[in-house]
Structures are given as C-alpha cells and as structure tokens.
mmCIF file of C-alpha atoms in Angstrom:
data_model
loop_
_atom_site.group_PDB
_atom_site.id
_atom_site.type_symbol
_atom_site.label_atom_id
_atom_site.label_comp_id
_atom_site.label_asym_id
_atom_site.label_seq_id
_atom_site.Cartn_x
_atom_site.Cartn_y
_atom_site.Cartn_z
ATOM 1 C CA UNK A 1 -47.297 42.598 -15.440
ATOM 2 C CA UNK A 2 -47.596 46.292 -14.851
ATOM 3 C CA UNK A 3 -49.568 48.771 -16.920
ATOM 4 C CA UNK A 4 -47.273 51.268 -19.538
ATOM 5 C CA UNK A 5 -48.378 54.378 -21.022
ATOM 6 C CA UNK A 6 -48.483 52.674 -24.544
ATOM 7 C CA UNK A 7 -51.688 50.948 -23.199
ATOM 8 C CA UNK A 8 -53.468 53.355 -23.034
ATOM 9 C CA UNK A 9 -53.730 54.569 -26.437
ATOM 10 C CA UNK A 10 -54.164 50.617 -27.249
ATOM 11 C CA UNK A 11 -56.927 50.462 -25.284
ATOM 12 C CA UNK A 12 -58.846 53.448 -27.427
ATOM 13 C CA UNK A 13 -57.771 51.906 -31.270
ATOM 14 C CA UNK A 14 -59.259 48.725 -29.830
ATOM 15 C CA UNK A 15 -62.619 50.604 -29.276
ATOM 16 C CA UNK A 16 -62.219 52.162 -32.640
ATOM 17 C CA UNK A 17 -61.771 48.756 -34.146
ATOM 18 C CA UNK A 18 -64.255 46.936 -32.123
ATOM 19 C CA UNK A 19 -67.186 49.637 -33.365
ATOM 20 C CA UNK A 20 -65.859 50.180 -36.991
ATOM 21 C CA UNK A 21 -69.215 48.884 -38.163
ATOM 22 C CA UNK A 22 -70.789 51.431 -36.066
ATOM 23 C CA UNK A 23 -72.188 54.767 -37.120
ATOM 24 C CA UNK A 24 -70.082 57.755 -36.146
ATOM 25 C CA UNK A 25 -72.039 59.381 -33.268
ATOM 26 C CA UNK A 26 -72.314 55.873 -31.698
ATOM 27 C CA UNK A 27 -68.449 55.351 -31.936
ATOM 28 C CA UNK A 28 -67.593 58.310 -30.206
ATOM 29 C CA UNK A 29 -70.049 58.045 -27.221
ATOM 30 C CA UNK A 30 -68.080 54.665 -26.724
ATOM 31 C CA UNK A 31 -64.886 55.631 -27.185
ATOM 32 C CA UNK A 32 -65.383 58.955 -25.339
ATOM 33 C CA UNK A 33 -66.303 56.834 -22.451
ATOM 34 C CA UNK A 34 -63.597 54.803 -22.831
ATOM 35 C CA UNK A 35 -61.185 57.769 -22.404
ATOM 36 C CA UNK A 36 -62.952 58.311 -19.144
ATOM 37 C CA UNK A 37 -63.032 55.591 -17.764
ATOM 38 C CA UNK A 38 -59.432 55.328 -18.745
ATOM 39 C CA UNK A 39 -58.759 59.006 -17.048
ATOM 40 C CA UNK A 40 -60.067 57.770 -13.904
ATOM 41 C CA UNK A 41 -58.780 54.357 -13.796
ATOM 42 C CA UNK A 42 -55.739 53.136 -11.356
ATOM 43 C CA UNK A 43 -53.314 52.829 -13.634
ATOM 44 C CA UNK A 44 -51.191 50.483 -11.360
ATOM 45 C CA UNK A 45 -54.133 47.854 -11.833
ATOM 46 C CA UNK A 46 -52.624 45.283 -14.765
ATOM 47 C CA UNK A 47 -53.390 45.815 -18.811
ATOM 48 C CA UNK A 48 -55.328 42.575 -18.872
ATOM 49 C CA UNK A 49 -57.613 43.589 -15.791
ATOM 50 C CA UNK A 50 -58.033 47.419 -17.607
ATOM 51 C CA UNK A 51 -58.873 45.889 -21.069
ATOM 52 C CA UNK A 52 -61.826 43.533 -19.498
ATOM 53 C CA UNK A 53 -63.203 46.880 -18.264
ATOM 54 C CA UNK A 54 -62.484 48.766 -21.562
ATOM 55 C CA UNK A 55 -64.792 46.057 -23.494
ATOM 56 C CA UNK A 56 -67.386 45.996 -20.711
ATOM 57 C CA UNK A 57 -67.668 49.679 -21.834
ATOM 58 C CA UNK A 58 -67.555 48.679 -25.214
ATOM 59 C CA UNK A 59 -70.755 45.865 -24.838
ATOM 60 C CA UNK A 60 -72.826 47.588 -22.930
ATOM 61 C CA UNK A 61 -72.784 51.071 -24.897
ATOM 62 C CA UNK A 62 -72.975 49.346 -28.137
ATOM 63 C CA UNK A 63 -75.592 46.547 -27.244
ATOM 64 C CA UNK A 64 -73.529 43.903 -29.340
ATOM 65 C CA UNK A 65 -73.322 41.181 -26.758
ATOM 66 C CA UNK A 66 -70.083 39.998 -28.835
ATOM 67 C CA UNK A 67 -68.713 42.440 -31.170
ATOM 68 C CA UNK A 68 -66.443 40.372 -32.084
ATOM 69 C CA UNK A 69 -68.613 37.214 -33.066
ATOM 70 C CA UNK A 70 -68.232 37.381 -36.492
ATOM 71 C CA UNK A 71 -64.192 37.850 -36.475
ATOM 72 C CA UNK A 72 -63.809 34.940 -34.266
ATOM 73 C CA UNK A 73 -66.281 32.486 -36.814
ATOM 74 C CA UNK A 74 -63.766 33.280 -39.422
ATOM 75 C CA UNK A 75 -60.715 32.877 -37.919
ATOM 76 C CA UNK A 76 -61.359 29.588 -37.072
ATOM 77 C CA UNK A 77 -62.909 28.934 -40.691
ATOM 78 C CA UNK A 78 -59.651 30.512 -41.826
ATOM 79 C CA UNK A 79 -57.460 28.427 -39.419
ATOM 80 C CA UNK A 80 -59.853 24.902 -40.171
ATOM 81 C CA UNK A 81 -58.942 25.605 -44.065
ATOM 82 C CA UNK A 82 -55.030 25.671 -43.327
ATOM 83 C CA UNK A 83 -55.198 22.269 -41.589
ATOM 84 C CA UNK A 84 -54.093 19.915 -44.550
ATOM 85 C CA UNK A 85 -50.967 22.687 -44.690
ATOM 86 C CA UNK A 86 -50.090 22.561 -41.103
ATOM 87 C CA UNK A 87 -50.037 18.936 -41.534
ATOM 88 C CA UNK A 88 -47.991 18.742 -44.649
ATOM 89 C CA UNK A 89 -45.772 20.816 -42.421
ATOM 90 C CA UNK A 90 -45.429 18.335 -39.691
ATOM 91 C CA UNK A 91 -45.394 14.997 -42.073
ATOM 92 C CA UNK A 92 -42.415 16.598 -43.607
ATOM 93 C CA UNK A 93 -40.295 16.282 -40.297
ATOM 94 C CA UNK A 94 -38.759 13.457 -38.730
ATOM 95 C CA UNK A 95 -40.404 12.000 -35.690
ATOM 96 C CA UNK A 96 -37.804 13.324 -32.988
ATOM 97 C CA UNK A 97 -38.459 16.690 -34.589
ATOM 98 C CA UNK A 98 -42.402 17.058 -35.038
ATOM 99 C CA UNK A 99 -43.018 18.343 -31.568
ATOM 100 C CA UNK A 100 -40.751 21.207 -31.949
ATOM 101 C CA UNK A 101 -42.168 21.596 -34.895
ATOM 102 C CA UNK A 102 -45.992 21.687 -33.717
ATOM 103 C CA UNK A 103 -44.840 23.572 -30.804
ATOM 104 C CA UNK A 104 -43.534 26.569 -33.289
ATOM 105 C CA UNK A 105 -46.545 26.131 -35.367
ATOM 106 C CA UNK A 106 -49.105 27.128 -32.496
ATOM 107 C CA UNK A 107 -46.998 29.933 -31.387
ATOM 108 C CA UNK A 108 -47.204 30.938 -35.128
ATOM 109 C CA UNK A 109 -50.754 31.188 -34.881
ATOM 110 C CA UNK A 110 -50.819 33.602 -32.072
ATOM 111 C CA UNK A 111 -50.490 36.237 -34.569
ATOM 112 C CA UNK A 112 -54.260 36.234 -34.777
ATOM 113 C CA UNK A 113 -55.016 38.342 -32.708
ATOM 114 C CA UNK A 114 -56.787 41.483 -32.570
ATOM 115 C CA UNK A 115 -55.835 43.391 -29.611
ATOM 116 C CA UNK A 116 -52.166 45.011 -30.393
ATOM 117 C CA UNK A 117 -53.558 45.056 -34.306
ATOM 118 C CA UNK A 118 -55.804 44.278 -36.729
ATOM 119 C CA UNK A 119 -53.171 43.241 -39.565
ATOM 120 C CA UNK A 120 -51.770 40.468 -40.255
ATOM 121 C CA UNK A 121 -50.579 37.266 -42.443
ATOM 122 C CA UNK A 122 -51.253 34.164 -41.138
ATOM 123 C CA UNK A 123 -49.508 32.379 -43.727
ATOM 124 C CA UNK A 124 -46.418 34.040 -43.949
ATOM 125 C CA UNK A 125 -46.363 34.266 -40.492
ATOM 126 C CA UNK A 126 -45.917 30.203 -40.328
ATOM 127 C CA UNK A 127 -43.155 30.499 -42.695
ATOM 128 C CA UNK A 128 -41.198 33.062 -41.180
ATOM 129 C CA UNK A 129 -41.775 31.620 -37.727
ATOM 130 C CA UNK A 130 -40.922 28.107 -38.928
ATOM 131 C CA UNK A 131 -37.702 29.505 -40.631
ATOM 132 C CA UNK A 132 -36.433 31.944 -37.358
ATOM 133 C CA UNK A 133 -34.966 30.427 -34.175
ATOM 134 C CA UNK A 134 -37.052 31.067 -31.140
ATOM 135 C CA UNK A 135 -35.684 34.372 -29.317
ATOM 136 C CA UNK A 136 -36.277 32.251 -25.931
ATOM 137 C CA UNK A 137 -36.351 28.625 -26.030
ATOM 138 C CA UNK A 138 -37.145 26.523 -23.504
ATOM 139 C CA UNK A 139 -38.015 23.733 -25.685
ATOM 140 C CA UNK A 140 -36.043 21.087 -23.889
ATOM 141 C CA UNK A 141 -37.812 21.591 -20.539
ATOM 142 C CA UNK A 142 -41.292 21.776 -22.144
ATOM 143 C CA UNK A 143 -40.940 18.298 -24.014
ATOM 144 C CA UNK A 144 -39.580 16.942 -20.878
ATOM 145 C CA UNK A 145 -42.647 17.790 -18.879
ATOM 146 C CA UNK A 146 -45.180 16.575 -21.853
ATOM 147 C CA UNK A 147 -43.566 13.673 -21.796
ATOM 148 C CA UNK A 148 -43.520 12.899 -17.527
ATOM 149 C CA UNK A 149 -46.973 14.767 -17.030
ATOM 150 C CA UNK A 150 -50.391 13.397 -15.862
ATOM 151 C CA UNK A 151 -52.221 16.183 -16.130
ATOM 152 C CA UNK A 152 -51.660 19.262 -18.489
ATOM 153 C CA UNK A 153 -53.756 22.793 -18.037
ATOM 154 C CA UNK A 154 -54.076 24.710 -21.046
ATOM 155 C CA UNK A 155 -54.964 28.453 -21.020
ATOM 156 C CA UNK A 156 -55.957 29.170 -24.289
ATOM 157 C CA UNK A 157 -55.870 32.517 -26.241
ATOM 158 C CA UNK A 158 -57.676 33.898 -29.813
ATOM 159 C CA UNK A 159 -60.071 31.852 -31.723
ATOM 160 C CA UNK A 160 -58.419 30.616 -35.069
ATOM 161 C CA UNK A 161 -55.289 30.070 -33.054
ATOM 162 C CA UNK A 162 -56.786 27.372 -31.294
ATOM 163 C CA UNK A 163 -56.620 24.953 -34.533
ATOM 164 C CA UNK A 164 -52.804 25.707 -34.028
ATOM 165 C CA UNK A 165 -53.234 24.581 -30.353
ATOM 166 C CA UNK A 166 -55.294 21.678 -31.075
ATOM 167 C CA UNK A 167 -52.509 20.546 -33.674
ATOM 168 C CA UNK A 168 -49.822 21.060 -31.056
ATOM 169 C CA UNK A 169 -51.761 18.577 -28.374
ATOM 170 C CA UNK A 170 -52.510 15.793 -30.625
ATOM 171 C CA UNK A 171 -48.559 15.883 -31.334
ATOM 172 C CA UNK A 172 -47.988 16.085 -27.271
ATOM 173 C CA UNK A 173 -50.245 12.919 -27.576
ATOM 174 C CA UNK A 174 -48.611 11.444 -30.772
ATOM 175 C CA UNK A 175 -44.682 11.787 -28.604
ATOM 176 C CA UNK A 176 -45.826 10.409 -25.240
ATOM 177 C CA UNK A 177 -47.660 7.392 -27.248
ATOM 178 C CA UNK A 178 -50.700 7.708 -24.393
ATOM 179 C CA UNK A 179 -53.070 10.078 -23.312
ATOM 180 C CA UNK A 180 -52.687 12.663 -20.214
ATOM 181 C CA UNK A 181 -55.107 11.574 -17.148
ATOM 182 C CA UNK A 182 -56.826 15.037 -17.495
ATOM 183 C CA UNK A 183 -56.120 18.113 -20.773
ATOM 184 C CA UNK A 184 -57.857 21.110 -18.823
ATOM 185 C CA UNK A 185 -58.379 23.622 -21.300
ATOM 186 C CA UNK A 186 -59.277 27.146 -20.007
ATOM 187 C CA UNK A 187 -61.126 29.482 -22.221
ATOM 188 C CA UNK A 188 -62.562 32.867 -21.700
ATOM 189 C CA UNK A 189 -66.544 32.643 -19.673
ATOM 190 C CA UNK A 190 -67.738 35.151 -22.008
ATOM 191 C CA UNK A 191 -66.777 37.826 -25.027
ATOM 192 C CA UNK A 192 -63.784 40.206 -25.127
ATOM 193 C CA UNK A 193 -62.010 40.787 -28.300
ATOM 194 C CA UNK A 194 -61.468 37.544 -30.088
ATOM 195 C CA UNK A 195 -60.312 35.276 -27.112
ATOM 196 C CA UNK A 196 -61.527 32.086 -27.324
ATOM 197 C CA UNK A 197 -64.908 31.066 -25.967
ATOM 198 C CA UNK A 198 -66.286 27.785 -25.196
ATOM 199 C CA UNK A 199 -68.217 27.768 -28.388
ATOM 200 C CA UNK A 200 -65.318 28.450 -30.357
ATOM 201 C CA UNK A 201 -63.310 25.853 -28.698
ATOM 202 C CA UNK A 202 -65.811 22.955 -29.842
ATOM 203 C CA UNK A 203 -65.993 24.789 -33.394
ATOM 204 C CA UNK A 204 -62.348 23.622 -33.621
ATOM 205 C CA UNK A 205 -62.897 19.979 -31.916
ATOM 206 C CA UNK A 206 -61.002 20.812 -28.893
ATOM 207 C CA UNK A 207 -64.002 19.048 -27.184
ATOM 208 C CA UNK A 208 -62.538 15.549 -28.926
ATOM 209 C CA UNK A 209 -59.561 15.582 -27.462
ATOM 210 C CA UNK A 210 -59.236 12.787 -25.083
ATOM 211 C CA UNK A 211 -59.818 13.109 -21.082
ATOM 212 C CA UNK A 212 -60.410 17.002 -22.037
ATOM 213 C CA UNK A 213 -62.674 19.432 -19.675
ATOM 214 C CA UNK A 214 -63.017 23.053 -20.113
ATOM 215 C CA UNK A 215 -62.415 25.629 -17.236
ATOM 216 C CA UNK A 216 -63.168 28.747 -17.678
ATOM 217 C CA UNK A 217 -61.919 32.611 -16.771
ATOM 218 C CA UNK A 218 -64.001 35.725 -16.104
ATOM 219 C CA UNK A 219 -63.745 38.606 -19.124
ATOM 220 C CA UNK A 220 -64.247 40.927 -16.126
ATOM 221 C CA UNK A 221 -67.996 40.825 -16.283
ATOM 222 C CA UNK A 222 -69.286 40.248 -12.476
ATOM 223 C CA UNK A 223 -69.691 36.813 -10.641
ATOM 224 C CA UNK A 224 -69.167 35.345 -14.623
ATOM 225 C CA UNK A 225 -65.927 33.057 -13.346
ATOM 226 C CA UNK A 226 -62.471 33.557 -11.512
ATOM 227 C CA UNK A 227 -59.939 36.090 -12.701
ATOM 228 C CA UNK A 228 -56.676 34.954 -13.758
ATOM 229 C CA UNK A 229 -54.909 36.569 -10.410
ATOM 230 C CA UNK A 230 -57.587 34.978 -8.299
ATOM 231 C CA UNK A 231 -56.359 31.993 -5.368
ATOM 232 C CA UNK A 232 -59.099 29.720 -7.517
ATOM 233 C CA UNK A 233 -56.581 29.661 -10.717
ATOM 234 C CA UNK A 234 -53.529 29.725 -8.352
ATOM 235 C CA UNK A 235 -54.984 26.283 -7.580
ATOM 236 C CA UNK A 236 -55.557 25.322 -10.904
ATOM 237 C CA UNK A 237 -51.973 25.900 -11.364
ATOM 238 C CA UNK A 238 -51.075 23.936 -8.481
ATOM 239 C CA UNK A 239 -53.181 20.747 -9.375
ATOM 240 C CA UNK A 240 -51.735 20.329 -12.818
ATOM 241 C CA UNK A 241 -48.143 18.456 -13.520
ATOM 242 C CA UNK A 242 -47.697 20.657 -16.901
ATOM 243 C CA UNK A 243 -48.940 24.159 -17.469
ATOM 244 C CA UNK A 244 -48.989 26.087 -21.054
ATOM 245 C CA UNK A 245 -50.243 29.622 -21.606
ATOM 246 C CA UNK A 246 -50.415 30.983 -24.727
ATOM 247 C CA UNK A 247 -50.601 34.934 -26.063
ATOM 248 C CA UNK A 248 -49.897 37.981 -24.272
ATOM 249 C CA UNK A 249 -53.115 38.452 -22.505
ATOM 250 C CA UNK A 250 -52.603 35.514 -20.536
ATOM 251 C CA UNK A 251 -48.574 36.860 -19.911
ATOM 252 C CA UNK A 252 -49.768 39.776 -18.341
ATOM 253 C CA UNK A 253 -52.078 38.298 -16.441
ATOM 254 C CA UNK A 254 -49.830 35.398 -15.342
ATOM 255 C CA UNK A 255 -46.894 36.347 -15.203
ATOM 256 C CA UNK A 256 -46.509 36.683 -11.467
ATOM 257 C CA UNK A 257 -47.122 32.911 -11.036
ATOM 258 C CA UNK A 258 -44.838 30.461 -11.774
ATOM 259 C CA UNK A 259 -44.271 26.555 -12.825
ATOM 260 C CA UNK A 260 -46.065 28.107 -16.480
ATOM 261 C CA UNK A 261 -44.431 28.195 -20.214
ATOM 262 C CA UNK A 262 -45.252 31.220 -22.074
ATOM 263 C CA UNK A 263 -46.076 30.360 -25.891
ATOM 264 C CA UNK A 264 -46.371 33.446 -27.716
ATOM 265 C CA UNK A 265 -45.547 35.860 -30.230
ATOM 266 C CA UNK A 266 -44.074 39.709 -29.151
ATOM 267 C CA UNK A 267 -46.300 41.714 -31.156
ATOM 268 C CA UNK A 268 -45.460 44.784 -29.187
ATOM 269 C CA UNK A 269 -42.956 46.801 -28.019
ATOM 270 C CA UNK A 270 -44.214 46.257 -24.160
ATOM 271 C CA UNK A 271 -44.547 42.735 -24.357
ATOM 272 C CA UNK A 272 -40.833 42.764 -26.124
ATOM 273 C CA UNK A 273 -39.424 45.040 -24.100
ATOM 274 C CA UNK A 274 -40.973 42.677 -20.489
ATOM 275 C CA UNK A 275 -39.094 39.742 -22.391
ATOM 276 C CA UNK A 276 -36.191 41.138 -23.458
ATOM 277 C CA UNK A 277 -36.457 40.512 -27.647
ATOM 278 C CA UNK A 278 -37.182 42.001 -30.587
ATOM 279 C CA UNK A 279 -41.139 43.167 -31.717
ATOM 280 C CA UNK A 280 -41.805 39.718 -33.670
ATOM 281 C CA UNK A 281 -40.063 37.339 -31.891
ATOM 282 C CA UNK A 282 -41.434 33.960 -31.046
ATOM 283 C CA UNK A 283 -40.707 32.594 -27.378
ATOM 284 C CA UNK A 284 -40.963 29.683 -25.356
ATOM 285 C CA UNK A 285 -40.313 30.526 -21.848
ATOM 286 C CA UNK A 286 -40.164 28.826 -18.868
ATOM 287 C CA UNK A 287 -40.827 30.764 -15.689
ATOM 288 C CA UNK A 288 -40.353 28.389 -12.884
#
C-alpha cells in the first residue's frame, strides 16, 4: 500500500501520544526529529515501513525501550476481563453460526489500537460490530479454508486484541472438530506502538494453543527479523494452506501479496478509502 499525505501528520500525533508522559522540552526534541526525518524521507516507501522508522526515532531519543509497555499490559488485562462476555456472546449462537460469530468478534477487537487514535470503546464496539453487516464479507471462503487447512499462519496485530484472536482460533478448532498440523502465529520481534510482542502473546495463552509456534517480524530495528515485504515471509505465505492477517498495519504491509484474508476494522479514511467503505466498517476480505 502506498504512502498518503494524511500519514504524515499521523505519524507526528503518534509521537505526541507515545511521549505524553514526557516533559515538554523532551517531547519536542522527539517530535522535531520526527518531522525531519519525515521531511527527508521517500515518501513512495510504504506507511508501515515509515512508521517502524518514526518509533525507532521515538526509542532511541526517549530511552524508553517500550513506550508503550504499560498500554499493552492493560489492554490485555482489559481484554482477559471481557472473556466470560465474549463467551456469553458465542454460547448464545447456534453451532452453524458461532464461527461467524467469533470471526466478527476478533475483528471487533481491532479497535484497540493506538496508531490512527487513542480513543475508543471496546465494548460498544462489540455491540455495534456484532449488530452491522460486514462492509466486505468473505466469510464463506474463509470457513471453507479453516475447515480443509493443515496449516494456518496467523499475523497478529495489537495486544488486547489478541484475546479476541485467541477466541476466534479455539472456535476454528471447535468447527473443524481437530487440530491444524501447525497454528504459526507471527508477532512483532520487538516494540512499536502496541503491536503484539511475544510476551504479550503468552500473557493471553496464545502459547496453549495446540501445535502453535511463534514467528516473528522485524519493527524496523536492524538484523531484529524479516520485514513483512521480505522473500522470507513471501515463503511463509507460501508454506501455509490458510493465511489470516489482522489490522491495518499488516494491510499495508501485505497487501501486495496474495492467498491472505484481511480481518480488520477501517479506522481511517486511507484505509477506507484503499477498501472502498465507510470509516468504521468491519471487513473480511479475501485477496487471492
């Protein structure tokens, strides 16, 4: 996906938010070297490759090794707490149904996220995504492929909205009445904003899950793991019968490959706009 102007000024309220906790003259070293580097920068090089680079900045002129730490502990307390709910949820539905249903449900927690904003309702968000139709929905497809698959890769997004995702496989498991060969769940090799970690992923007890192994992607820090354009997830890709990615991170920086289903919420006007829908929407969408 190709870098807007709308970016940009993304880009410099996420170093605002990232440093709130900051005193003043600290915050505006970082986020005057933010607007640099964002000056300078090729701005035909991807969002998701610009933002690693953006909270490299951020890191290494603040010293906090993971600004973020904090945020991410609580969204998956937050997200842990909601559990008996969510499950309520499902129990409520028929059997045929509580895939779809689980499959809404973790796109509903993608609004925790705090790239595009800060705000949010996690709550109401699960109602109102649990009462809309999905914008795109390639539900059919999807089920058909958790159903025939061997061997599902998983590219996770935000901490907190990996309880959502961890609800969602145990349902893939619960439909196809046996496990998959191999869950490959790819997380983030190290901190940038609040995109899951390996840490967080066993906070949630993604590491129970059965046959599960954990790949990870670089958060643009150097020789810290492959990039998500790189050939070494192309083959990742390639090896795997079923392939989910969830948020818009991983849309921009996937988007160009195909045999993928996009799970996520369009929480801005770019994102909308590359998927044709409405700010809001919730999509499942099959590039193939």
């Amino acid at each position: 996906m190709k870098l807007h102007l709308d970016c940009i000024v993304c880009f410099q309220k996420q170093a605002l938010f990232a440093t709130k906790d900051l005193d003043e003259s600290l915050r505006a070293k970082i986020l005057k070297k933010v607007m640099l580097f964002l000056c300078n920068a090729d701005w035909e090089t991807s969002p998701d490759e610009l933002a690693n680079e953006v909270h490299f900045i951020i890191r290494e002129v603040s010293g906090l090794s993971d600004p973020y730490k904090e945020v991410k502990e609580r969204s998956n307390r937050i997200a842990l707490e909601m559990c008996p709910e969510l499950k309520e949820i499902l129990d409520r539905e028929k059997f045929e149904n509580r895939l779809y249903t689980a499959a809404k449900l973790a796109i509903a927690g993608n609004i925790i996220d705090f790239g595009p904003s800060n705000e949010f309702d996690l709550k109401n968000t699960v109602n109102e995504v649990m009462n809309k139709d999905l914008a795109i929905d390639n539900f059919d497809s999807l089920k058909k492929k958790i159903v025939s698959s061997e061997r599902l890769l998983y590219f996770a997004d935000n901490a907190g909205e990996i309880v959502f995702d961890r609800i969602f496989i145990e349902e893939m498991l619960r439909t196809r009445d046996r496990p998959f060969k191999q869950i490959s769940f790819v997380v983030k090799s190290g901190p940038i904003i609040n995109d899951t970690m390996l840490e967080d992923a066993c906070n949630v007890g993604i590491d129970k899950l059965p046959n599960v192994k954990f790949l990870e992607i670089s958060n643009g820090e150097k020789n810290s793991a492959p990039s998500r354009r790189s050939d070494e997830v192309r083959r990742y890709i390639n090896e795997h019968d079923i392939v989910i990615s969830k948020g818009q991170g991983n849309f921009e920086g996937l988007s160009e490959f195909h045999n993928i289903f996009f799970m996520l919420m369009a929480k801005c006007n770019i994102i909308a706009k590359e998927l044709g829908v409405d700010i809001g929407s919730s999509v499942i969408k099959y590039k193939k």
